[in-house]
Short mmCIF file of C-alpha atoms in Angstrom, two decimals:
data_model
loop_
_atom_site.label_atom_id
_atom_site.label_comp_id
_atom_site.label_asym_id
_atom_site.label_seq_id
_atom_site.Cartn_x
_atom_site.Cartn_y
_atom_site.Cartn_z
CA MET B 1477 0.00 0.00 0.00
CA ILE B 1478 2.83 2.41 0.90
CA LYS B 1479 6.16 1.77 -0.80
CA PHE B 1480 9.30 3.62 0.19
CA GLN B 1481 11.73 3.45 -2.73
CA ASN B 1482 15.28 4.61 -1.97
CA VAL B 1483 13.92 7.64 -0.14
CA SER B 1484 16.49 10.29 0.83
CA LYS B 1485 16.03 13.66 2.45
CA THR B 1486 18.68 16.36 2.44
CA TYR B 1487 18.23 19.61 4.35
CA ASN B 1488 19.99 22.80 3.25
CA GLY B 1489 22.01 20.96 0.62
CA ASN B 1490 24.19 18.94 2.96
CA VAL B 1491 22.41 17.62 6.08
CA LYS B 1492 21.29 14.11 5.20
CA ALA B 1493 18.32 13.33 7.44
CA VAL B 1494 17.15 10.20 5.60
CA LYS B 1495 19.44 8.03 3.50
CA ASP B 1496 18.24 5.62 0.88
CA VAL B 1497 15.37 4.05 2.84
CA SER B 1498 13.32 1.33 1.15
CA PHE B 1499 10.52 -0.79 2.58
CA ASN B 1500 6.89 -1.69 1.98
CA ILE B 1501 3.84 -1.35 4.17
CA GLU B 1502 0.87 -3.61 3.44
CA ALA B 1503 -2.74 -2.49 3.84
CA GLY B 1504 -3.92 -2.81 7.44
CA GLU B 1505 -0.41 -3.05 8.85
CA PHE B 1506 0.63 -1.14 11.96
CA VAL B 1507 4.23 -0.06 11.38
CA ILE B 1508 6.35 1.67 13.99
CA LEU B 1509 9.21 3.94 12.94
CA ILE B 1510 11.65 3.98 15.79
CA GLY B 1511 15.16 5.19 16.56
CA PRO B 1512 17.11 7.68 18.63
CA SER B 1513 16.50 11.44 18.27
CA GLY B 1514 17.58 12.79 14.92
CA CYS B 1515 17.47 9.42 13.19
CA GLY B 1516 15.14 10.77 10.51
CA LYS B 1517 11.98 8.95 11.56
CA THR B 1518 9.82 12.09 11.72
CA SER B 1519 11.22 13.39 8.41
CA LEU B 1520 10.34 10.06 6.81
CA LEU B 1521 6.78 10.25 8.17
CA ARG B 1522 6.33 13.84 7.02
CA MET B 1523 7.42 12.97 3.50
CA VAL B 1524 4.45 10.61 3.19
CA ASN B 1525 1.90 13.43 3.40
CA GLN B 1526 4.29 15.84 1.69
CA LEU B 1527 4.78 18.16 4.66
CA GLU B 1528 8.42 17.61 3.69
CA THR B 1529 9.55 17.24 0.10
CA ILE B 1530 11.37 14.10 -0.99
CA THR B 1531 14.92 14.92 -2.08
CA GLU B 1532 15.62 11.63 -3.84
CA GLY B 1533 13.72 8.40 -4.39
CA ASP B 1534 9.98 8.09 -4.15
CA ILE B 1535 7.08 7.14 -1.90
CA VAL B 1536 4.41 5.26 -3.80
CA LEU B 1537 0.85 5.07 -2.55
CA ASN B 1538 -1.33 2.44 -4.21
CA GLY B 1539 0.87 2.60 -7.30
CA LYS B 1540 1.00 6.38 -7.55
CA SER B 1541 3.83 8.64 -6.39
CA VAL B 1542 2.83 10.95 -3.52
CA ARG B 1543 4.35 13.76 -5.58
CA ASP B 1544 1.65 13.30 -8.22
CA PHE B 1545 -1.25 13.69 -5.78
CA ASN B 1546 -2.93 17.00 -5.01
CA LYS B 1547 -1.34 17.68 -1.60
CA ILE B 1548 -4.46 19.12 0.00
CA GLU B 1549 -6.76 16.31 -1.13
CA MET B 1550 -4.22 13.63 -0.26
CA ARG B 1551 -3.77 14.95 3.29
CA ARG B 1552 -7.51 14.84 3.87
CA LYS B 1553 -7.33 11.11 3.14
CA MET B 1554 -4.60 10.57 5.71
CA GLY B 1555 -5.21 10.92 9.42
CA TYR B 1556 -2.49 12.99 11.06
CA VAL B 1557 -1.82 12.94 14.80
CA ILE B 1558 1.07 14.80 16.43
CA GLN B 1559 2.58 14.70 19.89
CA SER B 1560 1.27 18.07 21.04
CA ASN B 1561 -2.20 17.14 19.73
CA GLY B 1562 -2.36 20.33 17.59
CA LEU B 1563 -6.02 20.94 18.41
CA PHE B 1564 -7.27 24.34 17.30
CA PRO B 1565 -7.76 26.41 20.49
CA ASN B 1566 -10.39 28.64 18.85
CA MET B 1567 -12.70 25.76 17.99
CA THR B 1568 -15.01 23.65 20.14
CA ILE B 1569 -14.33 19.94 20.51
CA GLU B 1570 -17.06 19.18 17.97
CA ASP B 1571 -15.55 21.60 15.43
CA ASN B 1572 -12.10 20.18 16.05
CA VAL B 1573 -13.20 16.59 15.55
CA MET B 1574 -15.28 17.46 12.50
CA ILE B 1575 -12.75 19.73 10.82
CA VAL B 1576 -11.92 17.38 7.93
CA PRO B 1577 -15.58 16.45 7.23
CA ASN B 1578 -16.27 20.20 7.26
CA LEU B 1579 -13.50 20.81 4.74
CA LEU B 1580 -14.91 17.99 2.63
CA GLY B 1581 -18.41 19.48 2.88
CA TRP B 1582 -20.28 16.59 4.46
CA ASP B 1583 -23.96 17.11 5.16
CA LYS B 1584 -25.19 17.79 8.71
CA VAL B 1585 -26.79 14.43 9.44
CA LYS B 1586 -23.72 12.50 8.34
CA LYS B 1587 -21.48 14.76 10.41
CA ARG B 1588 -23.62 14.39 13.53
CA GLN B 1589 -23.64 10.60 13.25
CA ARG B 1590 -19.90 10.51 12.66
CA TYR B 1591 -19.25 12.76 15.66
CA GLN B 1592 -21.34 10.53 17.92
CA TYR B 1593 -19.59 7.42 16.62
CA LEU B 1594 -16.07 8.85 17.04
CA MET B 1595 -16.68 10.13 20.56
CA ASP B 1596 -18.09 6.73 21.56
CA LEU B 1597 -15.04 5.12 19.99
CA ILE B 1598 -12.60 7.18 22.05
CA GLY B 1599 -14.75 6.86 25.17
CA LEU B 1600 -15.81 10.47 25.71
CA ASN B 1601 -19.41 11.58 26.11
CA PRO B 1602 -20.42 13.28 22.80
CA ASP B 1603 -22.86 15.78 24.34
CA GLU B 1604 -20.77 16.63 27.37
CA TYR B 1605 -17.74 17.66 25.32
CA LYS B 1606 -19.47 19.08 22.25
CA LYS B 1607 -19.30 22.75 23.24
CA ARG B 1608 -16.11 22.65 25.28
CA TYR B 1609 -12.78 24.05 24.18
CA PRO B 1610 -9.51 22.08 24.02
CA HIS B 1611 -7.91 23.92 26.96
CA GLN B 1612 -10.71 22.69 29.22
CA LEU B 1613 -9.60 19.09 28.68
CA SER B 1614 -6.78 17.11 30.29
CA GLY B 1615 -3.76 16.06 28.22
CA GLY B 1616 -5.07 12.52 27.81
CA GLN B 1617 -8.49 13.74 26.67
CA GLN B 1618 -6.92 16.20 24.23
CA GLN B 1619 -4.86 13.43 22.70
CA ARG B 1620 -7.97 11.25 22.35
CA ILE B 1621 -9.65 14.12 20.53
CA GLY B 1622 -6.53 14.35 18.33
CA VAL B 1623 -7.01 10.69 17.40
CA ALA B 1624 -10.73 11.20 16.78
CA ARG B 1625 -10.01 14.18 14.51
CA ALA B 1626 -7.57 12.09 12.49
CA LEU B 1627 -10.16 9.31 12.12
CA ALA B 1628 -13.01 11.69 11.30
CA ALA B 1629 -13.21 11.29 7.52
CA ASP B 1630 -12.38 7.57 7.82
CA PRO B 1631 -9.01 7.83 6.03
CA PRO B 1632 -7.39 4.52 5.01
CA ILE B 1633 -4.00 5.69 6.29
CA MET B 1634 -3.01 7.14 9.66
CA LEU B 1635 0.24 9.00 10.24
CA MET B 1636 1.07 9.37 13.91
CA ASP B 1637 4.08 11.27 15.21
CA GLU B 1638 4.71 10.20 18.81
CA PRO B 1639 1.03 10.68 19.63
CA PHE B 1640 1.39 9.47 23.23
CA GLY B 1641 4.91 10.81 23.83
CA ALA B 1642 3.95 13.77 26.01
CA LEU B 1643 1.64 11.89 28.37
CA ASP B 1644 2.46 10.47 31.79
CA PRO B 1645 3.12 6.70 31.85
CA ILE B 1646 -0.25 5.64 33.29
CA ILE B 1647 -2.30 7.66 30.81
CA ARG B 1648 0.06 6.62 28.00
CA THR B 1649 -0.47 2.92 28.72
CA ARG B 1650 -4.22 3.43 28.87
CA LEU B 1651 -4.29 5.31 25.56
CA GLN B 1652 -2.09 2.68 23.91
CA ASP B 1653 -4.51 -0.04 24.97
CA GLU B 1654 -7.48 2.01 23.83
CA PHE B 1655 -5.86 2.75 20.51
CA LEU B 1656 -5.08 -0.95 19.90
CA GLN B 1657 -8.76 -1.61 20.61
CA ILE B 1658 -9.76 1.12 18.14
CA GLN B 1659 -7.36 -0.25 15.52
CA ARG B 1660 -8.96 -3.67 15.86
CA GLU B 1661 -12.26 -2.05 14.94
CA VAL B 1662 -11.17 0.40 12.23
CA GLN B 1663 -8.28 -1.57 10.62
CA LYS B 1664 -6.21 1.32 9.31
CA THR B 1665 -2.80 1.25 7.71
CA ILE B 1666 -0.73 3.03 10.33
CA LEU B 1667 2.69 4.62 10.27
CA PHE B 1668 3.57 5.48 13.85
CA VAL B 1669 6.71 7.27 15.04
CA SER B 1670 7.98 6.37 18.50
CA HIS B 1671 11.19 6.46 20.48
CA ASP B 1672 10.01 3.94 23.04
CA ILE B 1673 10.86 0.32 22.24
CA ASP B 1674 8.27 -1.00 24.71
CA GLU B 1675 5.58 0.98 22.90
CA ALA B 1676 6.85 -0.31 19.56
CA VAL B 1677 6.83 -3.95 20.68
CA LYS B 1678 3.37 -3.55 22.17
CA MET B 1679 1.72 -1.71 19.30
CA GLY B 1680 3.43 -2.64 16.06
CA ASP B 1681 2.93 -5.44 13.56
CA LYS B 1682 6.31 -4.42 12.16
CA ILE B 1683 9.09 -2.21 13.45
CA ALA B 1684 11.39 -0.10 11.28
CA LEU B 1685 14.47 0.71 13.33
CA MET B 1686 16.46 3.68 12.08
CA ARG B 1687 19.79 5.30 12.93
CA HIS B 1688 21.49 8.33 11.35
CA GLY B 1689 18.88 8.36 8.60
CA GLU B 1690 19.41 4.74 7.62
CA LEU B 1691 16.98 1.87 8.00
CA ILE B 1692 18.81 -0.70 10.13
CA GLN B 1693 16.17 -3.43 10.40
CA TYR B 1694 12.55 -3.74 9.27
CA ASP B 1695 10.96 -6.74 10.89
CA THR B 1696 8.34 -8.11 13.24
CA PRO B 1697 8.75 -7.18 16.92
CA ALA B 1698 9.64 -10.81 17.71
CA ASN B 1699 12.45 -10.84 15.17
CA ILE B 1700 13.74 -7.44 16.23
CA LEU B 1701 13.95 -8.70 19.81
CA LEU B 1702 15.10 -12.27 19.25
CA HIS B 1703 17.03 -11.99 15.98
CA PRO B 1704 18.66 -8.55 15.88
CA ARG B 1705 20.46 -8.26 12.57
CA HIS B 1706 22.86 -5.59 13.72
CA GLU B 1707 24.74 -4.75 16.90
CA PHE B 1708 22.89 -1.44 17.08
CA VAL B 1709 19.53 -3.24 17.12
CA SER B 1710 20.41 -5.31 20.18
CA GLU B 1711 21.88 -2.23 21.80
CA PHE B 1712 18.75 -0.21 21.09
CA VAL B 1713 16.26 -2.79 22.33
CA GLY B 1714 18.32 -3.28 25.48
CA GLU B 1715 19.78 -6.20 27.38
CA ASP B 1716 16.35 -7.18 28.63
CA ARG B 1717 15.25 -7.98 25.09
CA VAL B 1718 14.35 -11.54 26.06
CA LEU B 1719 12.13 -10.21 28.82
CA LYS B 1720 10.57 -7.75 26.36
CA SER B 1721 9.92 -10.52 23.89
CA MET B 1722 7.95 -12.28 26.61
CA SER B 1723 5.30 -9.55 26.44
CA LEU B 1724 4.65 -10.68 22.87
CA TYR B 1725 3.44 -14.11 23.93
CA THR B 1726 0.65 -15.23 26.17
CA VAL B 1727 0.47 -18.41 28.16
CA LYS B 1728 -1.93 -19.63 25.48
CA ASP B 1729 0.82 -19.31 22.84
CA LEU B 1730 3.03 -21.43 25.05
CA LEU B 1731 0.32 -24.07 25.33
CA GLU B 1732 0.48 -24.60 21.57
CA SER B 1733 3.98 -26.01 21.74
CA ILE B 1734 4.38 -27.20 25.32
CA THR B 1735 2.16 -29.58 27.25
CA LEU B 1736 1.55 -28.71 30.87
CA ASP B 1737 1.41 -31.05 33.80
CA THR B 1738 -2.33 -31.43 34.42
CA ASN B 1739 -1.87 -32.33 38.04
CA VAL B 1740 -3.19 -29.18 39.72
CA SER B 1741 -3.78 -28.41 43.35
CA SER B 1742 -6.17 -25.72 44.58
CA THR B 1743 -3.66 -23.87 46.71
CA GLN B 1744 -1.46 -22.69 43.84
CA GLN B 1745 -1.27 -19.12 42.56
CA THR B 1746 -3.42 -18.75 39.44
CA VAL B 1747 -2.89 -17.03 36.08
CA HIS B 1748 -5.25 -16.78 33.12
CA GLU B 1749 -4.19 -18.21 29.79
CA GLN B 1750 -4.34 -14.71 28.23
CA THR B 1751 -1.67 -13.45 30.63
CA THR B 1752 1.56 -12.46 28.90
CA LEU B 1753 4.54 -14.70 29.63
CA ARG B 1754 6.26 -11.68 31.15
CA ASN B 1755 3.53 -11.30 33.74
CA ALA B 1756 3.32 -15.05 34.26
CA LEU B 1757 7.06 -15.12 34.99
CA SER B 1758 6.65 -12.24 37.40
CA VAL B 1759 3.94 -14.16 39.26
CA LEU B 1760 6.14 -17.26 39.30
CA LEU B 1761 9.04 -15.33 40.78
CA SER B 1762 6.87 -13.74 43.44
CA THR B 1763 5.43 -17.02 44.77
CA ASN B 1764 7.27 -19.47 46.97
CA SER B 1765 6.07 -22.36 44.88
CA GLN B 1766 7.91 -23.55 41.77
CA LYS B 1767 4.66 -23.86 39.88
CA ILE B 1768 1.63 -21.74 39.07
CA LYS B 1769 -1.81 -22.87 37.99
CA VAL B 1770 -3.05 -21.87 34.53
CA VAL B 1771 -6.81 -21.46 34.01
CA ASP B 1772 -8.86 -20.70 30.90
CA ILE B 1773 -11.42 -17.89 30.48
CA GLU B 1774 -14.06 -19.85 32.40
CA GLU B 1775 -11.63 -20.38 35.29
CA ARG B 1776 -11.26 -24.10 34.46
CA PRO B 1777 -7.77 -25.31 35.37
CA ILE B 1778 -5.56 -26.30 32.44
CA GLY B 1779 -2.34 -27.33 34.15
CA THR B 1780 0.71 -26.08 36.00
CA LEU B 1781 3.46 -23.92 34.55
CA THR B 1782 7.11 -23.81 35.65
CA ILE B 1783 10.01 -21.47 34.92
CA ASP B 1784 11.75 -24.26 33.03
CA GLN B 1785 8.82 -24.55 30.65
CA ILE B 1786 8.90 -20.81 29.91
CA GLU B 1787 12.62 -21.07 29.22
CA GLN B 1788 12.02 -24.03 26.95
CA PHE B 1789 9.39 -22.09 25.02
CA LEU B 1790 11.63 -19.05 24.57
CA GLN B 1791 14.48 -21.20 23.28
CA LEU B 1792 12.05 -22.73 20.86
CA LYS B 1793 10.99 -19.27 19.67
CA ALA B 1794 14.58 -18.04 19.43
CA GLY B 1795 15.34 -21.09 17.32
CA GLN B 1796 12.66 -20.46 14.71
CA LYS B 1797 13.29 -17.59 12.33
CA GLY B 1798 10.44 -15.36 11.33
CA ALA B 1799 8.22 -16.09 14.29
CA MET D 501 4.56 56.69 14.33
CA THR D 502 8.01 58.05 15.08
CA ILE D 503 7.07 61.36 13.43
CA PRO D 504 5.38 63.70 15.97
CA SER D 505 1.76 64.11 14.97
CA ILE D 506 1.92 67.90 14.98
CA ALA D 507 4.91 67.73 12.61
CA LEU D 508 3.12 65.31 10.27
CA LEU D 509 0.13 67.65 10.12
CA GLY D 510 2.51 70.51 9.40
CA ILE D 511 4.29 68.62 6.63
CA MET D 512 1.00 67.83 4.92
CA ILE D 513 -0.09 71.47 4.72
CA PRO D 514 2.20 72.42 1.75
CA ILE D 515 1.72 69.03 0.08
CA LEU D 516 -2.08 69.05 0.23
CA SER D 517 -2.22 72.76 -0.55
CA THR D 518 -1.48 71.80 -4.16
CA ILE D 519 -5.00 70.38 -4.32
CA GLY D 520 -6.40 73.11 -2.14
CA GLN D 521 -6.87 70.93 0.94
CA GLY D 522 -3.89 72.11 3.04
CA ILE D 523 -5.91 72.44 6.23
CA GLY D 524 -9.15 70.98 7.46
CA PHE D 525 -10.61 67.50 7.41
CA LEU D 526 -8.55 65.77 4.70
CA PRO D 527 -5.03 66.15 6.21
CA ALA D 528 -6.39 65.15 9.62
CA PHE D 529 -8.01 62.09 8.10
CA ILE D 530 -4.84 61.08 6.26
CA ALA D 531 -2.76 61.49 9.41
CA LEU D 532 -5.16 59.35 11.44
CA VAL D 533 -5.11 56.58 8.83
CA LEU D 534 -1.30 56.63 8.76
CA TYR D 535 -1.00 56.53 12.54
CA SER D 536 -3.40 53.62 12.90
CA GLN D 537 -1.41 51.45 10.48
CA LEU D 538 1.53 50.68 12.73
CA PRO D 539 -0.21 49.19 15.80
CA ILE D 540 -2.76 47.30 13.70
CA ILE D 541 -0.36 45.82 11.18
CA ARG D 542 2.34 45.07 13.73
CA ASN D 543 -0.07 43.32 16.09
CA THR D 544 -1.73 41.35 13.32
CA TYR D 545 1.65 40.20 12.09
CA ALA D 546 2.81 39.31 15.61
CA GLY D 547 -0.43 37.47 16.35
CA ILE D 548 -0.20 35.28 13.28
CA ASN D 549 3.55 34.83 13.59
CA ASN D 550 3.34 33.75 17.23
CA LEU D 551 0.85 30.96 16.58
CA ASP D 552 2.09 27.65 18.01
CA PRO D 553 3.95 26.00 15.09
CA ASN D 554 2.33 22.67 16.02
CA ILE D 555 -1.09 24.12 15.37
CA ARG D 556 0.01 25.39 11.97
CA ASP D 557 1.55 21.98 11.28
CA ALA D 558 -1.69 20.26 12.25
CA ALA D 559 -3.66 22.62 9.99
CA ASN D 560 -1.39 21.75 7.05
CA GLY D 561 -1.32 18.07 7.95
CA ILE D 562 -5.09 17.62 7.91
CA GLY D 563 -5.32 19.23 4.49
CA MET D 564 -6.22 22.90 4.88
CA SER D 565 -5.34 25.24 2.04
CA THR D 566 -3.37 28.41 2.87
CA TRP D 567 -6.57 30.49 2.89
CA GLN D 568 -8.49 28.02 5.02
CA ARG D 569 -5.61 27.97 7.48
CA LEU D 570 -5.55 31.77 7.60
CA LEU D 571 -9.30 32.22 8.02
CA LYS D 572 -10.16 29.26 10.25
CA VAL D 573 -7.05 28.99 12.40
CA GLU D 574 -4.54 31.81 12.17
CA ILE D 575 -6.78 34.89 12.31
CA PRO D 576 -9.16 33.54 14.99
CA ASN D 577 -6.22 32.63 17.21
CA ALA D 578 -4.51 35.97 16.58
CA MET D 579 -7.76 37.84 17.36
CA PRO D 580 -6.83 39.01 20.88
CA LEU D 581 -3.65 40.63 19.54
CA ILE D 582 -5.34 42.04 16.44
CA MET D 583 -8.04 43.61 18.60
CA ALA D 584 -5.42 44.96 21.00
CA GLY D 585 -3.80 46.69 18.03
CA ILE D 586 -7.10 48.15 16.92
CA ARG D 587 -7.76 49.46 20.45
CA THR D 588 -4.31 51.02 20.68
CA ALA D 589 -4.79 52.68 17.28
CA THR D 590 -8.23 53.99 18.22
CA VAL D 591 -7.17 55.56 21.50
CA LEU D 592 -4.07 56.98 19.85
CA ASN D 593 -6.19 58.48 17.09
CA ILE D 594 -8.56 60.16 19.50
CA GLY D 595 -5.52 61.92 20.99
CA ILE D 596 -4.16 62.88 17.60
CA GLY D 597 -7.63 63.94 16.47
CA ALA D 598 -7.61 66.56 19.24
CA ILE D 599 -4.30 67.95 17.93
CA ALA D 600 -5.78 68.15 14.42
CA ALA D 601 -7.82 71.10 15.68
CA PHE D 602 -4.63 73.14 15.16
CA ILE D 603 -5.00 72.72 11.40
CA GLY D 604 -8.66 73.58 11.48
CA ALA D 605 -10.11 70.07 11.41
CA GLY D 606 -12.56 70.90 14.21
CA GLY D 607 -13.62 68.49 16.93
CA LEU D 608 -13.11 68.49 20.67
CA GLY D 609 -9.55 69.75 20.16
CA VAL D 610 -11.04 73.13 19.28
CA LEU D 611 -12.02 73.63 22.93
CA ILE D 612 -8.45 72.98 24.06
CA ASN D 613 -6.99 75.10 21.28
CA GLN D 614 -9.23 78.07 21.97
CA GLY D 615 -8.91 77.65 25.71
CA ILE D 616 -5.13 77.94 25.41
CA SER D 617 -5.25 81.03 23.20
CA ARG D 618 -7.81 82.71 25.47
CA THR D 619 -6.05 81.47 28.65
CA ASN D 620 -9.40 80.04 29.67
CA SER D 621 -8.40 77.07 31.82
CA THR D 622 -12.00 75.87 32.27
CA MET D 623 -12.32 75.50 28.52
CA VAL D 624 -9.05 73.58 28.34
CA ILE D 625 -10.15 71.24 31.14
CA VAL D 626 -13.57 70.65 29.59
CA GLY D 627 -11.92 69.84 26.27
CA ALA D 628 -9.32 67.57 27.83
CA ILE D 629 -11.82 65.68 29.97
CA SER D 630 -14.18 65.24 27.02
CA VAL D 631 -11.38 63.78 24.92
CA SER D 632 -10.41 61.44 27.77
CA ILE D 633 -13.98 60.25 28.30
CA LEU D 634 -14.38 59.63 24.58
CA ALA D 635 -11.18 57.56 24.55
CA ILE D 636 -12.20 55.51 27.58
CA VAL D 637 -15.73 54.85 26.30
CA VAL D 638 -14.57 53.82 22.83
CA ASP D 639 -11.85 51.57 24.30
CA THR D 640 -14.39 49.89 26.58
CA ILE D 641 -16.77 49.27 23.70
CA LEU D 642 -13.96 47.76 21.64
CA LYS D 643 -12.97 45.56 24.56
CA MET D 644 -16.52 44.24 24.71
CA ILE D 645 -16.36 43.48 20.99
CA GLN D 646 -13.02 41.76 21.54
CA ASN D 647 -14.50 39.53 24.25
CA LYS D 648 -17.34 38.60 21.91
CA LEU D 649 -14.91 37.66 19.15
CA THR D 650 -12.63 35.56 21.34
CA PRO D 651 -14.56 33.00 23.33
CA ILE D 652 -11.36 31.50 24.72
CA LYS D 653 -10.33 32.87 28.05
CA VAL D 654 -6.63 32.23 28.28
CA ASN D 655 -6.56 32.02 32.06
CA GLN D 656 -9.55 29.79 32.46
CA HIS D 657 -8.94 26.91 34.81
CA LYS D 658 -8.00 23.62 33.32
CA GLU D 659 -10.32 20.87 34.39
CA VAL D 660 -8.52 17.92 35.87
CA SER D 661 -8.79 14.14 35.35
CA SER D 662 -8.35 12.27 32.11
#
């Protein structure tokens, strides 16, 4: 759907912000652009909707170069969310959310329905917030409105530049979860800039890791964590990369390849099968017992899990390429 | 604005005399227009220039044209500063308007002018107070218009919770 073909960006004739980056994004994929400050991730994002010009190479959207589109019309078909939400202080929440439909000249009924739908989607009361102004909202609420505004005209593509970067950790985690929920419903193609590897692993279908304007590795989170292709990748994801990779799997995933001991006793600590392995390990480490009980959604016991079995599973995953 | 108003009025006498309008309403009018330019244009420029770059970026990013950005985002957000410029210009012009009485443009300045030449201090005070009241009243009216145009109160309390 979006093809980056040898994209380069040079500022002022000599500062190379992006160097020869090529990769493809499929429809419906959630791709995270990540890297240290100044790695060119934001420049790359801004070249997609032509807020920055492409110096060399091309970005192709459904077979057509972004340079050949009418900029204004193209941007209205791409949701755009930025870190500092960029809400218009002079407009009410309703006007902010409905700005793109207004530009596109939607009729009143359609706009009203869309507003109701979007506010429900982001979990804010449509009538309560309708006439309020952005400064009357908390940072988390403003950012939700920013997301709703980007989704307003139902664009197939979303460009998000560190949308949750300025929020405190608790609100950030909540918004990440909410956004994953929203994505499950709306199924957009998303290009998402982040500098937080935990966020990338949690949110992305694919991660594009950049440094000094170059694309170092473009891969699934599991492969980035377990099969770093470059020293910089392992350095960037950190020494706890195995621990991080455990958030990618649930106990249920483990059950597919490892059989548990079905001999359960009622006194053991319990985890649900949807628990991530990381949390399951944490529970294991915090109990005196060597084993924890695994139960399914209806609280029926499945078996007991040990640290050794988790280790076995991770070795199995590290062994297979392209997990 | 750096030229003293009395000097500007003086300079215009020989220039406008060529069309027979050296003194009276026309030179006063031209002077007032010239003096109102600086505060209005400077404040409008500053207001638009000081807009948070993220907001401009968002306006571009969601697909506004330059005109839409100017009319829907930049001017409304610069409104407090634009109005402040208009208020400054208006009050300034009321003061200069009084001086224009010296070139025969009439108005409340006439009272001050005649009061000085007749050493009638009551007349001077009446003229001066009238000019002041006019300035205060007009400024207050403009402030009310400004409040109507800008529904956002900058210092309003932020409501807490997410």
